[in-house]
Amino acid sequence: MSAFRLSDQILDAAGLSRELASASAGACVGFEGWVRNHNDGKAVQKLAYQAYAPLALAEGERIMAEAAARFAIERAICVHRTGELAIGDLAVWVGVSAAHRDAAFAACRYVIDEIKRRVPIWKNEFYRDGASGWLHPDGSPVEG
């Protein structure tokens, strides 16, 4: 199974974590990114994520391979949601297993930072005042 995935279904963090199990792993670090009810001083009602799947999957796999090459890890997985999400929904999950915690923490941070920076996934925030706004993967507004 691919290390980087897109999903339009609710994420099962416990099930994903089990995919990282290894007899030689002494550490597992996970990151969960949830939909929050505010951003940049605005009350958020819901989000919708869109991705250009062929490029997103290719770039996501590159990032996962980079993490494996840079850090002494056993396995890394990242799954990012697409579609409409409610407040509190799990939007992105990253998990890393390694023999030691330092590598697991460093690799997990690297993966989420690079995914947000490089993978073409766009977020449309829907605000309580009825407005909406598109954000680039890095969180900056899309000017239009």
Short mmCIF file of C-alpha atoms in Angstrom, two decimals, residues 17-141:
data_model
loop_
_atom_site.label_atom_id
_atom_site.label_comp_id
_atom_site.label_asym_id
_atom_site.label_seq_id
_atom_site.Cartn_x
_atom_site.Cartn_y
_atom_site.Cartn_z
CA SER A 17 -1.36 3.38 13.38
CA ARG A 18 -1.53 -0.43 13.34
CA GLU A 19 -0.05 -0.37 9.81
CA LEU A 20 3.16 1.03 11.34
CA ALA A 21 3.69 -1.91 13.73
CA SER A 22 7.06 -3.61 13.51
CA ALA A 23 8.96 -5.87 15.90
CA SER A 24 12.04 -3.66 15.43
CA ALA A 25 10.22 -0.37 16.09
CA GLY A 26 10.56 1.10 19.55
CA ALA A 27 8.70 4.32 18.77
CA CYS A 28 5.61 5.46 16.94
CA VAL A 29 4.81 9.13 16.49
CA GLY A 30 1.55 10.33 15.05
CA PHE A 31 0.15 13.68 14.02
CA GLU A 32 -3.56 14.41 13.60
CA GLY A 33 -4.66 17.61 11.89
CA TRP A 34 -8.26 18.46 12.76
CA VAL A 35 -10.68 20.97 11.29
CA ARG A 36 -10.89 23.88 13.72
CA ASN A 37 -13.68 26.45 14.10
CA HIS A 38 -11.56 29.53 13.35
CA ASN A 39 -8.78 30.83 11.12
CA ASP A 40 -7.21 34.26 10.83
CA GLY A 41 -9.83 35.85 13.09
CA LYS A 42 -12.79 34.37 11.20
CA ALA A 43 -15.32 31.85 12.50
CA VAL A 44 -15.13 28.72 10.30
CA GLN A 45 -18.25 26.61 9.70
CA LYS A 46 -16.75 23.82 7.54
CA LEU A 47 -13.99 23.08 5.00
CA ALA A 48 -13.75 21.48 1.59
CA TYR A 49 -10.45 20.08 0.32
CA GLN A 50 -9.64 19.56 -3.34
CA ALA A 51 -6.53 17.96 -4.78
CA TYR A 52 -5.06 17.42 -8.19
CA ALA A 53 -4.71 13.70 -7.47
CA PRO A 54 -2.04 12.62 -9.99
CA LEU A 55 0.37 15.35 -8.91
CA ALA A 56 -0.61 15.21 -5.22
CA LEU A 57 0.02 11.46 -5.04
CA ALA A 58 3.33 11.69 -6.89
CA GLU A 59 4.61 14.58 -4.76
CA GLY A 60 3.35 12.95 -1.57
CA GLU A 61 5.21 9.74 -2.40
CA ARG A 62 8.37 11.79 -3.09
CA ILE A 63 8.10 13.36 0.35
CA MET A 64 7.61 9.98 2.01
CA ALA A 65 10.68 8.60 0.18
CA GLU A 66 12.69 11.63 1.26
CA ALA A 67 11.69 11.05 4.89
CA ALA A 68 12.75 7.40 4.64
CA ALA A 69 16.12 8.42 3.17
CA ARG A 70 16.78 11.25 5.66
CA PHE A 71 15.71 9.60 8.91
CA ALA A 72 16.29 6.16 10.43
CA ILE A 73 12.65 5.09 10.31
CA GLU A 74 10.84 1.80 9.84
CA ARG A 75 7.75 3.11 8.07
CA ALA A 76 5.83 6.33 7.43
CA ILE A 77 2.26 6.88 6.28
CA CYS A 78 0.34 10.04 5.47
CA VAL A 79 -3.33 10.23 4.51
CA HIS A 80 -5.00 13.52 3.59
CA ARG A 81 -8.75 13.95 3.30
CA THR A 82 -10.52 15.43 0.32
CA GLY A 83 -14.11 16.60 0.10
CA GLU A 84 -16.25 18.38 2.65
CA LEU A 85 -15.26 18.19 6.32
CA ALA A 86 -17.01 19.38 9.48
CA ILE A 87 -15.48 21.06 12.51
CA GLY A 88 -13.58 18.43 14.49
CA ASP A 89 -13.08 16.07 11.54
CA LEU A 90 -9.65 14.54 11.02
CA ALA A 91 -8.22 16.23 7.90
CA VAL A 92 -4.71 14.76 7.77
CA TRP A 93 -2.94 11.93 9.58
CA VAL A 94 0.80 11.26 9.63
CA GLY A 95 2.40 8.34 11.42
CA VAL A 96 6.03 7.23 11.64
CA SER A 97 7.59 4.21 13.30
CA ALA A 98 11.29 3.91 14.08
CA ALA A 99 13.68 2.13 16.39
CA HIS A 100 14.14 5.36 18.36
CA ARG A 101 11.89 8.32 19.18
CA ASP A 102 14.19 11.08 17.87
CA ALA A 103 13.99 9.77 14.30
CA ALA A 104 10.24 9.20 14.57
CA PHE A 105 9.56 12.75 15.83
CA ALA A 106 11.86 14.37 13.26
CA ALA A 107 10.45 12.39 10.35
CA CYS A 108 6.84 13.06 11.36
CA ARG A 109 7.50 16.80 11.54
CA TYR A 110 9.30 16.72 8.19
CA VAL A 111 6.43 14.88 6.49
CA ILE A 112 3.62 17.19 7.65
CA ASP A 113 5.65 20.34 6.95
CA GLU A 114 6.56 19.22 3.42
CA ILE A 115 3.04 17.95 2.65
CA LYS A 116 1.61 21.35 3.59
CA ARG A 117 4.31 23.17 1.63
CA ARG A 118 4.47 21.13 -1.58
CA VAL A 119 1.42 18.95 -2.23
CA PRO A 120 -1.33 20.50 -4.39
CA ILE A 121 -4.23 20.26 -1.96
CA TRP A 122 -6.40 23.35 -1.66
CA LYS A 123 -8.71 24.22 1.19
CA ASN A 124 -11.94 26.18 0.83
CA GLU A 125 -13.00 27.58 4.18
CA PHE A 126 -16.67 28.36 4.67
CA TYR A 127 -17.20 31.07 7.27
CA ARG A 128 -20.17 31.63 9.59
CA ASP A 129 -20.84 35.01 7.95
CA GLY A 130 -21.65 33.23 4.66
CA ALA A 131 -18.38 34.08 2.90
CA SER A 132 -15.79 31.52 1.82
CA GLY A 133 -12.13 31.65 0.88
CA TRP A 134 -9.65 29.37 -0.85
CA LEU A 135 -6.26 28.76 0.74
CA HIS A 136 -3.07 27.42 -0.84
CA PRO A 137 -1.55 24.27 0.68
CA ASP A 138 0.75 26.50 2.79
CA GLY A 139 -2.27 28.31 4.31
CA SER A 140 -1.94 31.57 2.41
CA PRO A 141 -5.05 33.02 0.72
#
